[in-house]
Short mmCIF file of C-alpha atoms in Angstrom, two decimals:
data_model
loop_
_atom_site.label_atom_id
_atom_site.label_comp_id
_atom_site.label_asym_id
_atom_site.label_seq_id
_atom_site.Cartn_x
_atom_site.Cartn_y
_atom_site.Cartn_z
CA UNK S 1 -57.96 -210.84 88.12
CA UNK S 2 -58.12 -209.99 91.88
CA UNK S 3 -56.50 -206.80 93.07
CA UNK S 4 -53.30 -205.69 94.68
CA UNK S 5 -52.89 -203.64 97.28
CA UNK S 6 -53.86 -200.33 96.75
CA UNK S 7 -54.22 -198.86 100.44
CA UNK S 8 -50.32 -198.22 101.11
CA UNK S 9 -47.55 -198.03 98.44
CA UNK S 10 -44.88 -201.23 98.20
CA UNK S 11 -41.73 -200.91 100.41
CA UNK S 12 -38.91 -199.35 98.64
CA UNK S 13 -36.53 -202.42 99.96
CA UNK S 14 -38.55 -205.85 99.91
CA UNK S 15 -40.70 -205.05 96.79
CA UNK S 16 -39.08 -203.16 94.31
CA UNK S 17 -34.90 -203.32 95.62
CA UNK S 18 -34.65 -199.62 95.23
CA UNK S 19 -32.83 -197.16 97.41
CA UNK S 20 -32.18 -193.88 98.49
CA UNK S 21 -34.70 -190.61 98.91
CA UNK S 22 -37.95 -191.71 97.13
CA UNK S 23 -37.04 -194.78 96.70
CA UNK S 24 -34.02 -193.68 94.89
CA UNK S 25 -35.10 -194.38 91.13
CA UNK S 26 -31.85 -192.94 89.43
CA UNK S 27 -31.70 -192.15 85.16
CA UNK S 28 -29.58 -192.47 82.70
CA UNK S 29 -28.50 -189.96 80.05
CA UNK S 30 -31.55 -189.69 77.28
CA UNK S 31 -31.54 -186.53 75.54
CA UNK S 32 -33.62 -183.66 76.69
CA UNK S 33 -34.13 -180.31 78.43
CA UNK S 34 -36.24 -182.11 81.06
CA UNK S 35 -35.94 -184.64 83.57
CA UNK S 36 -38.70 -187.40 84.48
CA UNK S 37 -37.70 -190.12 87.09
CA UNK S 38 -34.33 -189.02 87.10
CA UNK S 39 -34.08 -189.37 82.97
CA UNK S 40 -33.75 -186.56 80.82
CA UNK S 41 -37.36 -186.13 78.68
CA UNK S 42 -38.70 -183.15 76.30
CA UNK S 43 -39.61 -180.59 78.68
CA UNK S 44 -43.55 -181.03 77.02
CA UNK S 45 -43.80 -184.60 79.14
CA UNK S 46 -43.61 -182.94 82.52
CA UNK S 47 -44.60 -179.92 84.22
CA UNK S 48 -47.88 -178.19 83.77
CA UNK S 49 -49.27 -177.66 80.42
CA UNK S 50 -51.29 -180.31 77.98
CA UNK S 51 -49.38 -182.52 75.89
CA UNK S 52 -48.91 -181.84 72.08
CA UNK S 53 -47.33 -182.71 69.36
CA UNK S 54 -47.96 -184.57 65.84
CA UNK S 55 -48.95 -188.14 66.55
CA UNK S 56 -46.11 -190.15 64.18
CA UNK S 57 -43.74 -192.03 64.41
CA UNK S 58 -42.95 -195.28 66.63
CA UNK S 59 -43.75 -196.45 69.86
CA UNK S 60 -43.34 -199.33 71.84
CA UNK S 61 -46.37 -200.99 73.76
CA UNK S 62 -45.96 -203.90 76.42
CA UNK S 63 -49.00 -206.15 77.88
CA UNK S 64 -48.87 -208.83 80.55
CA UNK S 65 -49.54 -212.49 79.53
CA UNK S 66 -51.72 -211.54 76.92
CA UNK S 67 -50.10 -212.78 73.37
CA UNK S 68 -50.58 -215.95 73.16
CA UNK S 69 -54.51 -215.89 73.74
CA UNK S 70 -55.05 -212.43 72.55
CA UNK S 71 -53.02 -211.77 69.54
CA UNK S 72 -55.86 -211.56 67.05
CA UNK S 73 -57.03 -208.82 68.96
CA UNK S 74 -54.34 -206.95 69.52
CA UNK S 75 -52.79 -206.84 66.25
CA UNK S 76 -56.05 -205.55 64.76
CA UNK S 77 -55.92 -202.59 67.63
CA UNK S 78 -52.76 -201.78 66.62
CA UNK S 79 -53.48 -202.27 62.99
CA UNK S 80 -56.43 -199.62 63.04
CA UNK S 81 -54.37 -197.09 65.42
CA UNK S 82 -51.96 -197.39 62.66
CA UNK S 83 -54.23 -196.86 59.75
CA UNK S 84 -56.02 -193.85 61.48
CA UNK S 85 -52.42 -192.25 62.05
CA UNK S 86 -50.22 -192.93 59.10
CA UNK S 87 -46.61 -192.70 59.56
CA UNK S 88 -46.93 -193.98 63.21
CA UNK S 89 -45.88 -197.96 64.23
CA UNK S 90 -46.85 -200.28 67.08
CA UNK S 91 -44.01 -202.32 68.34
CA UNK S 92 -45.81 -204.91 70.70
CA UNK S 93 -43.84 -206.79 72.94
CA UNK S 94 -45.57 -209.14 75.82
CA UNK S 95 -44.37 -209.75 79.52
CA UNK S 96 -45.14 -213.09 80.74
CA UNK S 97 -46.57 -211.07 83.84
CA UNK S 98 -44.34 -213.65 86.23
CA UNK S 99 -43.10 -213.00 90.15
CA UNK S 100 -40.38 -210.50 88.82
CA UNK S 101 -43.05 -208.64 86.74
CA UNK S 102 -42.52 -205.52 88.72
CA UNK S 103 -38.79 -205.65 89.35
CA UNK S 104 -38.08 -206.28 85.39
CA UNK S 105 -39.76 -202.85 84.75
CA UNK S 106 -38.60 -200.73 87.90
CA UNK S 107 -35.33 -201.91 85.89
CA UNK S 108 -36.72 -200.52 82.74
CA UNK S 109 -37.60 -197.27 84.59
CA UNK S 110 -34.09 -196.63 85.71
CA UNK S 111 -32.40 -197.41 82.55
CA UNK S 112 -34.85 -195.25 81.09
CA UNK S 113 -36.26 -197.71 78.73
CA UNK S 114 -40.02 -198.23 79.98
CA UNK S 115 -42.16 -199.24 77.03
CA UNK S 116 -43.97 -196.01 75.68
CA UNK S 117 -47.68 -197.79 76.70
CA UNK S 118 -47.49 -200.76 79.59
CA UNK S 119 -50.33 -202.92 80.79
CA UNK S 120 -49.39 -202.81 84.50
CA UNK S 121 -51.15 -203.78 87.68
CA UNK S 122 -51.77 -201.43 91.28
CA UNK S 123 -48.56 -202.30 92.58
CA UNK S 124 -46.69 -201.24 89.60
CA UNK S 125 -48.67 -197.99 89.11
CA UNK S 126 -47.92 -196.80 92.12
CA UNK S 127 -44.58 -197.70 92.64
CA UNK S 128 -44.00 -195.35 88.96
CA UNK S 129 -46.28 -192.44 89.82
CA UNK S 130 -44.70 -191.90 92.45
CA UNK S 131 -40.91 -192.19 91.17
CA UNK S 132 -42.06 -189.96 88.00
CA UNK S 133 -42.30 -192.63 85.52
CA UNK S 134 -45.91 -192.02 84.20
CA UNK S 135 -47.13 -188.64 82.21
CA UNK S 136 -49.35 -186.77 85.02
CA UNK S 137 -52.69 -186.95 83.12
CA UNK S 138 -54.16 -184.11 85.02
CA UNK S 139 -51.91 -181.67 83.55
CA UNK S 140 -50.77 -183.78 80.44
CA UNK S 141 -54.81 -185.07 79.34
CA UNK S 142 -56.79 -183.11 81.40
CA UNK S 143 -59.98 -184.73 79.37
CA UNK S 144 -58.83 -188.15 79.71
CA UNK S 145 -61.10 -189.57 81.88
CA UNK S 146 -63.93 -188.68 80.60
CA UNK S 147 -65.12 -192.17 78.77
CA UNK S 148 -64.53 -193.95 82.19
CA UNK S 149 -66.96 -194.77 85.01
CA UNK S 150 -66.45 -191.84 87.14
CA UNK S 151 -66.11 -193.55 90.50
CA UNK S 152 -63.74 -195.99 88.96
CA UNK S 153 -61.55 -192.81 87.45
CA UNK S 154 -61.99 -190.90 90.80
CA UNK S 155 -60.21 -193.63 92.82
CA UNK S 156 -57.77 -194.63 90.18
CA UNK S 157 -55.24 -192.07 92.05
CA UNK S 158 -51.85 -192.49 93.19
CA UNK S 159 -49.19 -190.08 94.64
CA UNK S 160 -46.61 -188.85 92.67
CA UNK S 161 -43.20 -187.80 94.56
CA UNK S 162 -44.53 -185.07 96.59
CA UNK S 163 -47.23 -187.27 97.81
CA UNK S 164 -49.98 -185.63 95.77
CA UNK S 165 -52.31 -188.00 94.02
CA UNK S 166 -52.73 -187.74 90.61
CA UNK S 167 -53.92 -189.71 87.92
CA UNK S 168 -51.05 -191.71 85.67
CA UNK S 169 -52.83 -194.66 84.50
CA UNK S 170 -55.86 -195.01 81.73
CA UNK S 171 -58.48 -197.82 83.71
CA UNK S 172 -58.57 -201.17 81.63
CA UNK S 173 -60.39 -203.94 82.00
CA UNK S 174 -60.77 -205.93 85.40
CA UNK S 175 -62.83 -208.90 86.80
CA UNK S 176 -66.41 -208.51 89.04
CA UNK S 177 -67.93 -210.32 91.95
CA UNK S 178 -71.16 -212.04 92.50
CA UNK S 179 -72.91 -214.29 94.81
CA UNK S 180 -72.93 -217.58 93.32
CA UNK S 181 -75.16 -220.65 95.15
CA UNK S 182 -77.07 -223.97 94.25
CA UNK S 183 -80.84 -223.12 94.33
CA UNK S 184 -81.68 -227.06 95.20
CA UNK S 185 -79.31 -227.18 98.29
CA UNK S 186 -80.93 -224.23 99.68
CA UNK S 187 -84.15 -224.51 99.28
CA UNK S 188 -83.28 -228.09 101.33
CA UNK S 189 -81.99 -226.11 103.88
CA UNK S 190 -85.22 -224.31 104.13
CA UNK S 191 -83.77 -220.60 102.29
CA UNK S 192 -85.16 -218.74 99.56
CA UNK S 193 -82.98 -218.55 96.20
CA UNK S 194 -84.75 -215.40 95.47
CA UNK S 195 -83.88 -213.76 98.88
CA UNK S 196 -79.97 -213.72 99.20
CA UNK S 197 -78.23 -212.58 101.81
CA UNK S 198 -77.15 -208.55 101.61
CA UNK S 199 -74.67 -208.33 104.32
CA UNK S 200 -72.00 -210.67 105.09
CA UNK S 201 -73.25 -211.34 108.09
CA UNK S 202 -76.48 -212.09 106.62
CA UNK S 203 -74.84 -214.81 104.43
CA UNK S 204 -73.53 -216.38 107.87
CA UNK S 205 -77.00 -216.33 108.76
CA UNK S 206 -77.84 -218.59 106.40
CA UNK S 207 -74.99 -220.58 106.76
CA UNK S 208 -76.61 -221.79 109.98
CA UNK S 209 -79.79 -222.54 108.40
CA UNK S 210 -77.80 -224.81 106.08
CA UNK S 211 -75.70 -226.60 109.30
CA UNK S 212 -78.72 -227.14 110.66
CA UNK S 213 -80.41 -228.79 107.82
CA UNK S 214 -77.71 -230.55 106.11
CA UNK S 215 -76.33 -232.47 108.86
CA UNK S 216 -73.06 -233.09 107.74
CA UNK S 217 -74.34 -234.06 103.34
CA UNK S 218 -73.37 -230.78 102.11
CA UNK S 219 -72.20 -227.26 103.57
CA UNK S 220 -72.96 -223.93 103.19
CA UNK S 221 -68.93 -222.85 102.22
CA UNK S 222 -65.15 -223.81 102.57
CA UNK S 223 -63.76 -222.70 106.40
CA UNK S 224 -60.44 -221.54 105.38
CA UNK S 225 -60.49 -217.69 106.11
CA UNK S 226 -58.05 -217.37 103.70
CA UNK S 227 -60.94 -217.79 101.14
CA UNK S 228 -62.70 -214.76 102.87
CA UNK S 229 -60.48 -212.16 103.88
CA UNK S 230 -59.80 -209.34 103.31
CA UNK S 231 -62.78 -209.28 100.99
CA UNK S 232 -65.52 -209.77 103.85
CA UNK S 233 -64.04 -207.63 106.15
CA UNK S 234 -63.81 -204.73 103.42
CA UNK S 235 -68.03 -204.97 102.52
CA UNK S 236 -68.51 -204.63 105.83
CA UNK S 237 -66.90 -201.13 106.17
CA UNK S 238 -64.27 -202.35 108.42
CA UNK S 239 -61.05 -200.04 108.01
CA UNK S 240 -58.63 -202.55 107.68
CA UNK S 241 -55.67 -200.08 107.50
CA UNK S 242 -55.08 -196.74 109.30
CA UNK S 243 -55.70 -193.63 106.89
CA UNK S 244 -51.49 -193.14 106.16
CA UNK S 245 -51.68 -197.20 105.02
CA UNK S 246 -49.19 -197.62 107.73
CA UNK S 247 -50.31 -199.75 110.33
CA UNK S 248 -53.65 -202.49 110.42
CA UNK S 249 -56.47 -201.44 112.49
CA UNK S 250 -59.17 -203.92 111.64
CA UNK S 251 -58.66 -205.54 115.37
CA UNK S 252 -60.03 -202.18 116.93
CA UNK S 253 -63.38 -202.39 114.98
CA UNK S 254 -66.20 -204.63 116.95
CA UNK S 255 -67.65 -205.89 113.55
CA UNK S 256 -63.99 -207.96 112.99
CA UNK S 257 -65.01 -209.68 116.22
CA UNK S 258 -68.39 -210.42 114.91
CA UNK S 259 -67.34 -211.66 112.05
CA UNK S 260 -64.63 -214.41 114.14
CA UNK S 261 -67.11 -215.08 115.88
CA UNK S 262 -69.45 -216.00 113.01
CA UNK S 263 -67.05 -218.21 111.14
CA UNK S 264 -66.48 -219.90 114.87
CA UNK S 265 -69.79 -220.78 115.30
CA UNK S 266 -70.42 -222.19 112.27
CA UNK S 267 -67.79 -224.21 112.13
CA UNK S 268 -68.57 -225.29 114.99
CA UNK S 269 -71.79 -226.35 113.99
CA UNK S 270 -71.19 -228.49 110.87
CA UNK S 271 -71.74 -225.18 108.61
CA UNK S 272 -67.77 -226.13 107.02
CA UNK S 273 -66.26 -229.60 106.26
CA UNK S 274 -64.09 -229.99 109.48
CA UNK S 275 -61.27 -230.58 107.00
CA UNK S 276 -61.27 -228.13 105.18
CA UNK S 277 -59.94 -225.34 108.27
CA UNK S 278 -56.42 -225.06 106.87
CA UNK S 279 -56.86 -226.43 103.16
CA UNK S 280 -55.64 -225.43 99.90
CA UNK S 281 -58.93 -227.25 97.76
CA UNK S 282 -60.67 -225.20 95.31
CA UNK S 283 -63.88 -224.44 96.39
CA UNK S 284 -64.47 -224.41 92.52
CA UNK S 285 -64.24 -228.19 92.66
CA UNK S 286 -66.10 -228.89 95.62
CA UNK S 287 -69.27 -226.70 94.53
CA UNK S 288 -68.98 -228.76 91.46
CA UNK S 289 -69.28 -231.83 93.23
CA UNK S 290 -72.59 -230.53 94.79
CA UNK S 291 -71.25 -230.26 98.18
CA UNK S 292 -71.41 -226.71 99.14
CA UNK S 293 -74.14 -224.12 98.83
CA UNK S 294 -72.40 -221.13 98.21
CA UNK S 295 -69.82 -221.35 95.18
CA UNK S 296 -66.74 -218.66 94.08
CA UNK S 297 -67.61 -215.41 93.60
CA UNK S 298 -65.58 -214.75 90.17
CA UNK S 299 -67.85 -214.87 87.19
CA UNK S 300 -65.17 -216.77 85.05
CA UNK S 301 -66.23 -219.72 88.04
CA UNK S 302 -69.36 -220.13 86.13
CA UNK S 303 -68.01 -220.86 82.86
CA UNK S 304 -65.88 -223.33 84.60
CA UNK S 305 -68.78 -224.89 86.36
CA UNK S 306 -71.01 -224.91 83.16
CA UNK S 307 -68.38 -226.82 81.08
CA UNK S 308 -67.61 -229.26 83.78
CA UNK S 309 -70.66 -229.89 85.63
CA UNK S 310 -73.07 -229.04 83.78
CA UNK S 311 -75.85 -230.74 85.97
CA UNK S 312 -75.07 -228.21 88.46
CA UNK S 313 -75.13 -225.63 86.53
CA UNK S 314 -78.03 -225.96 85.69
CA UNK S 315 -79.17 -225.09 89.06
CA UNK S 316 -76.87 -222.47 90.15
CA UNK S 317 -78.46 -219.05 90.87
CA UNK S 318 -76.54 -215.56 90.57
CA UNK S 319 -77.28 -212.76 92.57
CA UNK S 320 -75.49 -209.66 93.39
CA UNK S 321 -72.76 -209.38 95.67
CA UNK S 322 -73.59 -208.26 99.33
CA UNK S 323 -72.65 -204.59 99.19
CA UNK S 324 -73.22 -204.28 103.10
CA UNK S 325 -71.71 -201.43 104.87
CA UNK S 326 -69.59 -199.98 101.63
CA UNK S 327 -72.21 -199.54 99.76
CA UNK S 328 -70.36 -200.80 96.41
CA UNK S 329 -68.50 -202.98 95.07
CA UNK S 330 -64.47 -202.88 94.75
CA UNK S 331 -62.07 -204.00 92.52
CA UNK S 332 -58.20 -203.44 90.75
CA UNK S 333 -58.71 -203.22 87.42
CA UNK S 334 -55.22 -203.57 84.88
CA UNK S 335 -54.37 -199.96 83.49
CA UNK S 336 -52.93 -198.32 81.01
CA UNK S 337 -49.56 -196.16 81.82
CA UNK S 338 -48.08 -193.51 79.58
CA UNK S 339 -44.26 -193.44 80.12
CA UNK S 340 -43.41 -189.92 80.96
CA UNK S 341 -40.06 -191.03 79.76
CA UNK S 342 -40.87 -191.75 75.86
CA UNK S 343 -39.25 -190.29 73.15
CA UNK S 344 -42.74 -189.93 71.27
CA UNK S 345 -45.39 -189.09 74.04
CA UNK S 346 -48.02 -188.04 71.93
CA UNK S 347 -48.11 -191.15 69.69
CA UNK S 348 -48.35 -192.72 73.10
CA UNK S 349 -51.24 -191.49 75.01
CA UNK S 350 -52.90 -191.45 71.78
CA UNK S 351 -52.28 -194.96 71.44
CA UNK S 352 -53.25 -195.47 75.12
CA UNK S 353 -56.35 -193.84 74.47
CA UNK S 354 -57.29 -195.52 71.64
CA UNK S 355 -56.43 -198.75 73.26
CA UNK S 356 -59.06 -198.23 76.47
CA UNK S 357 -61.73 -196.67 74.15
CA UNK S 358 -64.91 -197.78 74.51
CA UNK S 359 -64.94 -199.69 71.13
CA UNK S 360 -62.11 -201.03 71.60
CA UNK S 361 -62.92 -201.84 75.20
CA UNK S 362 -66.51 -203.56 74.22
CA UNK S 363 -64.80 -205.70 71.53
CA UNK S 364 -62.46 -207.36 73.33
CA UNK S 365 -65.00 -208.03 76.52
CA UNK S 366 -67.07 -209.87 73.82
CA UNK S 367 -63.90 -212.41 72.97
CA UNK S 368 -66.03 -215.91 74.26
CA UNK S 369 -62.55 -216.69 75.61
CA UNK S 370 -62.49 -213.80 78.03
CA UNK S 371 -64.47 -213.26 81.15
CA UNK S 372 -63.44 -209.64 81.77
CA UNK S 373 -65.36 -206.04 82.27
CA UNK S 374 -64.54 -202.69 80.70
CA UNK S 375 -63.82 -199.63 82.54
CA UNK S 376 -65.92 -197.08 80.18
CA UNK S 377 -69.86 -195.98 80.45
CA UNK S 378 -70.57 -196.23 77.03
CA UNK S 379 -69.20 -199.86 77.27
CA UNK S 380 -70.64 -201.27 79.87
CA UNK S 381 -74.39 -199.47 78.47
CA UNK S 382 -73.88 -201.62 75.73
CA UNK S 383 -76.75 -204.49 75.32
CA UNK S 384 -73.75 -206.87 75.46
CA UNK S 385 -74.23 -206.29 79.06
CA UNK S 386 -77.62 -205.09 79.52
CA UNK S 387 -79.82 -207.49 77.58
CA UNK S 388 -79.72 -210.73 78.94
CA UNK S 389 -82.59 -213.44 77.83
CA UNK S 390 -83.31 -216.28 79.32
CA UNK S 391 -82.15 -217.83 82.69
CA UNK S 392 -78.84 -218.71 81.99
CA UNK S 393 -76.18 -217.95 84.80
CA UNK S 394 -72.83 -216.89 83.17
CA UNK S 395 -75.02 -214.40 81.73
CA UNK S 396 -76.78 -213.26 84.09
CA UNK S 397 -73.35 -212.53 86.11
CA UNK S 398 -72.78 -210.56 83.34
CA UNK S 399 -75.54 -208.19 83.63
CA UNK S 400 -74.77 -207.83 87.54
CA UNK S 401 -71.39 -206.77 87.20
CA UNK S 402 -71.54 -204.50 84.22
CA UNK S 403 -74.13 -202.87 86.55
CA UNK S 404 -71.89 -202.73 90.13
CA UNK S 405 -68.73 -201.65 87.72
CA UNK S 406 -71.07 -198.29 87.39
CA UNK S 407 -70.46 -197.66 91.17
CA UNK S 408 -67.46 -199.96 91.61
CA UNK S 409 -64.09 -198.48 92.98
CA UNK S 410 -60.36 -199.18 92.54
CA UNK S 411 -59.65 -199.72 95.89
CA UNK S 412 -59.82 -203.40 96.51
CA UNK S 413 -57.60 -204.51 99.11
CA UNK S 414 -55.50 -207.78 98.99
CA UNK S 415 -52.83 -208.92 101.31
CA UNK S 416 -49.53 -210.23 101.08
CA UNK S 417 -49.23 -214.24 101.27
CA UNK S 418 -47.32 -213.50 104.92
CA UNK S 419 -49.83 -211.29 106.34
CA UNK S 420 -52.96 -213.41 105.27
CA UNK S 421 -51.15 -216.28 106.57
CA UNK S 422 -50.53 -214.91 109.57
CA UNK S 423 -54.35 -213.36 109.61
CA UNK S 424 -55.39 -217.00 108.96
CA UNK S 425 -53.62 -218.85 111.77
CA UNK S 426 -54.90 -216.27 114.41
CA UNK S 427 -58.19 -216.63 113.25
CA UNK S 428 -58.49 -220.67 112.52
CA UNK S 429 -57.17 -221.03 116.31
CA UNK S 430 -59.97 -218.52 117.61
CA UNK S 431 -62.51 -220.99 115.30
CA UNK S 432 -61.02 -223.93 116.93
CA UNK S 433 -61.93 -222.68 120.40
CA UNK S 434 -58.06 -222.48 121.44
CA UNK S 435 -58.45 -218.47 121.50
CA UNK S 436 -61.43 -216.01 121.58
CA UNK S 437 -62.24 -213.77 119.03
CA UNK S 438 -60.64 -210.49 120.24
CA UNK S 439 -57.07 -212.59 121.60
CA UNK S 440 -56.93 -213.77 117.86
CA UNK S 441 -57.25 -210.50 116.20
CA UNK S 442 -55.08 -208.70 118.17
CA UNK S 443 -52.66 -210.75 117.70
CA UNK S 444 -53.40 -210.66 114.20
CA UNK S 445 -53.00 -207.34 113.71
CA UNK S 446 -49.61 -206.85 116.47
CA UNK S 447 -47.97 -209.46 113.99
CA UNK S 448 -49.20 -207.81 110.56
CA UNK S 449 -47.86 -204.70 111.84
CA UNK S 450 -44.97 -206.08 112.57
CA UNK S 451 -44.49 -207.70 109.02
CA UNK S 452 -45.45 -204.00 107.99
CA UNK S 453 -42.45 -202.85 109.62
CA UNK S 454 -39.93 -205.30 108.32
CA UNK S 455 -41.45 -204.39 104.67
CA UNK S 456 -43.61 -207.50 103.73
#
């Protein structure tokens, strides 16, 4: 459940195939005294003014990839909205959440037939705000973020056609990050399990202890950088993008060079299996093998680790993520989207609502078959998350996130597969002594830009 990007909006050509001024989102004929995205809407689903209107009648709601596992759940959601509303019905239809995920429902959008409530990702939400797809909550729900954690709500924003940000999506649930390690391989290479590193330079600290020590029987981590950026680069404060989210300017910031520099020298010094520079292998699989001292950073990677190697398990610590220079941790969570274009808006933000409730948030999070975090206070304060006993790891992760979601935001950067391949083959020359530090990033960043141009 890692993020999209969420620091520029997608091209209007490569991504979603759209043309014309604003990307050119064109409607059809609905009825309607209003217009929303170019289709004609009841005047009370845009403009200023709250939302009202007797919640009846039906509605359509669409999730990503979620039936097939999930259906239990779902169907007693929509069952209780139901009951509580009489004279109101839940259509639920399921997207298998594929490559064309966004494209299918741009298509949608401009035929005017969006699903009243859609589970969509960043990408998605922005590329509706800002064609007018999504009710404006500000003026439409002024109250409705209220049961979220405020810094998660404050930079779930996106710009609507005149380049304002607004809110147009409900947060959902999303995944966390921890530091993940095993305690015996460290404390062989002469490091405290109770001490982790706090900065990401720290951790390469370490690293070197462990190169040192291990000569060549285990390592501290994997050396493709495609396991580490953007997400190192990001704790340590380094502003990866220009403030318009036009151009990359993480080459002009002296911490990218340290950080080059870092993963150069300890690759250099045994700190990374030699082969595993330009590798696809899950680091998953290697930490299981009891190879590597520092494991995945997704909590679901300790459920995996606990039901298939369980002797490691048993010996692999949790700690928080380094927070470093941001202060916080990030992350994309899935959202909720009202279509501004539905015949029944008020059945569907009420629905949407009730959906991303706290209950109904809380319930779901406890599924056993679901490693995910809710987006609301009340939620994450429950002892679900809060009172751990004993020592054991998945849980443990558990109490860590539900803690950094309190102060997490909805920013999390991630690049597209050409621009962190190109990042990747700057930076595993520079670690291969063919280029220095600086040469590689700025070279890095000339040819991202230039990807940025021809709309990656």
């Amino acid at each position: 459940m890692r993020a999209r990007r969420l620091t520029r909006t997608l091209t209007c050509i490569a991504a979603l195939s759209l043309a014309a001024a604003g990307c050119g989102l064109s409607g059809g004929s609905d009825s309607g005294d209003a217009t929303a995205g170019g289709c004609k809407v009841d005047k009370g689903n845009v403009g200023s003014g709250k939302l009202t209107g007797d919640v009846k009648g039906d509605i359509t709601f669409q999730t990503t990839n979620l039936k097939k596992d999930f259906g239990g759940y779902f169907n007693g959601v929509i069952a209780a909205f139901e009951k509580a509303h009489p004279g109101t019905k839940v259509k639920w239809i399921d997207d298998p959440g594929d490559a064309t995920f966004t494209q299918r429902l741009v298509a949608d959008a401009q035929g005017c037939t969006l699903p009243d409530v859609v589970n969509i990702n960043v990408n998605t939400a922005i590329a509706l705000t800002k064609n007018g797809y999504l009710l404006d909550l500000d003026k439409k729900a002024p109250d409705a973020g209220k049961p979220f954690v405020p810094a998660l709500w404050k930079s779930s924003m996106y710009a609507d056609a005149s380049g304002t940000k607004v809110h147009s999506v409900l947060p959902w649930y999303s995944g966390g990050i921890v530091q993940t390690f095993n305690t015996d391989l460290m404390k062989e290479a002469g490091l405290d399990p109770a001490k982790p590193p706090t900065t990401v330079l720290g951790l390469f600290a370490d690293a070197q202890k462990v190169a040192e020590a291990s000569d060549g029987k285990y390592y501290a981590f994997l050396a493709n950088p495609q396991l580490r950026i953007p997400a190192d680069w990001q704790q340590m404060g380094i502003k990866i993008f220009s403030a318009d989210g036009k151009k990359f300017t993480f080459a002009d910031d002296p911490k990218t060079t340290q950080w080059v520099e870092a993963m150069t020298k300890l690759y250099k010094a045994g700190g990374m299996p030699r082969d595993s520079l330009s590798s696809t292998q899950d680091p998953a699989n290697v930490f299981g093998q009891g190879k590597l001292v520092y494991g995945p950073t997704n909590p679901n990677f300790l459920r995996f680790i606990q039901q298939n190697n369980p002797s490691v398990y048993k010996k692999t610590g949790v700690a928080r993520f380094m927070l470093d220079d941001l202060g916080h941790t990030v992350g994309a969570p899935q959202y909720i989207g009202t279509a501004a274009t539905s015949k029944n808006a008020p059945t569907a933000l009420a629905f949407a609502q009730f959906l991303t409730n706290a209950p109904n948030q809380l319930e779901w999070a406890k599924d056993p078959n679901v490693v995910i975090f809710p987006s609301t206070t009340a939620s994450l304060d429950d002892p679900f998350f809060q009172s751990v006993k004993g020592t054991d790891p998945f849980a443990e992760a558990r109490k860590i996130v539900a803690s950094d979601r309190k102060t997490a935001t909805a920013d999390e950067i991630a690049l597209t597969p050409g621009e962190l391949n190109a990042f990747s083959a700057q930076i595993q020359l520079a670690m291969q002594g063919k280029k220095s530090a600086e040469d590689a990033l700025k070279e890095a960043q000339s040819k991202g830009n230039e990807l940025i141009e021809q709309g990656s």
